Amino acid sequence: SAIVGSDKGRTDKFSYSPAVKDAGGKWTYNDLNTFLTSPKDFLKGTKMAFPGLKDAKDRANLIAYLRTLSPSPKPLPQ
């Protein structure tokens, strides 16, 4: 399913930390890129153990892959 354009902390099937639940708003490509760089810096108080991806190309590749999981992905920013 689509991540970009969806609400942060959107599913009841996962126990999100209060930081994610309280973040509000919808995921953007910029948010996703910043989160993937350093989850703990993007959402202070997140329980996410993932340290992040420092390499911009790795993040771009992951975001490109995640887009393939959406039946109608949002256009990439220019």
XYZ file of C-alpha atoms in Angstrom:
78
model
C 0.000 0.000 0.000
C 1.053 3.618 -0.422
C 3.149 5.298 2.241
C 3.494 8.758 0.707
C 0.194 10.560 1.175
C -0.942 8.304 4.022
C -1.350 9.325 7.655
C 1.610 8.836 9.981
C 0.865 6.103 12.529
C -2.025 4.969 10.358
C -2.663 1.305 11.102
C -4.033 -0.431 14.167
C -2.036 -3.538 13.179
C 1.184 -2.048 14.575
C 2.018 -0.647 17.996
C 3.471 2.743 17.107
C 5.371 4.773 19.663
C 3.610 7.891 20.966
C 6.076 9.971 18.915
C 4.688 8.513 15.681
C 1.058 8.554 16.821
C 1.367 12.198 17.844
C 3.318 13.320 14.766
C 0.184 13.916 12.767
C 0.034 14.776 9.121
C 0.665 12.694 6.069
C 3.919 11.200 4.830
C 5.663 13.143 2.073
C 8.723 12.106 0.100
C 10.729 14.675 2.054
C 9.457 13.285 5.388
C 10.226 9.742 4.308
C 13.735 10.696 3.177
C 14.425 12.519 6.453
C 12.990 9.648 8.493
C 15.079 7.091 6.621
C 18.186 9.219 7.230
C 17.700 9.126 11.004
C 14.390 8.022 12.516
C 15.343 9.230 15.998
C 16.198 12.712 14.712
C 13.012 12.975 12.634
C 10.675 11.775 15.393
C 12.114 12.494 18.820
C 11.036 9.715 21.166
C 10.429 7.066 18.501
C 11.069 3.478 19.579
C 12.408 2.684 16.092
C 15.682 0.774 16.500
C 16.640 1.273 12.840
C 19.676 3.624 12.801
C 18.922 5.060 9.366
C 20.573 5.107 5.970
C 23.260 7.747 5.610
C 23.799 7.244 1.870
C 21.367 9.314 -0.229
C 21.455 6.762 -3.062
C 20.459 3.965 -0.674
C 17.517 6.051 0.560
C 16.472 6.877 -3.007
C 16.588 3.186 -3.946
C 14.509 2.229 -0.901
C 11.933 4.923 -1.641
C 11.800 3.779 -5.277
C 11.176 0.210 -4.098
C 8.454 1.320 -1.667
C 6.726 3.122 -4.560
C 6.424 -0.235 -6.369
C 4.235 -1.498 -3.507
C 1.574 1.131 -4.168
C -1.131 0.558 -6.772
C -1.017 4.290 -7.604
C 2.180 5.902 -6.291
C 2.404 9.650 -5.850
C 4.611 11.385 -8.431
C 8.219 11.906 -7.397
C 9.254 15.496 -6.694
C 11.337 17.207 -9.360
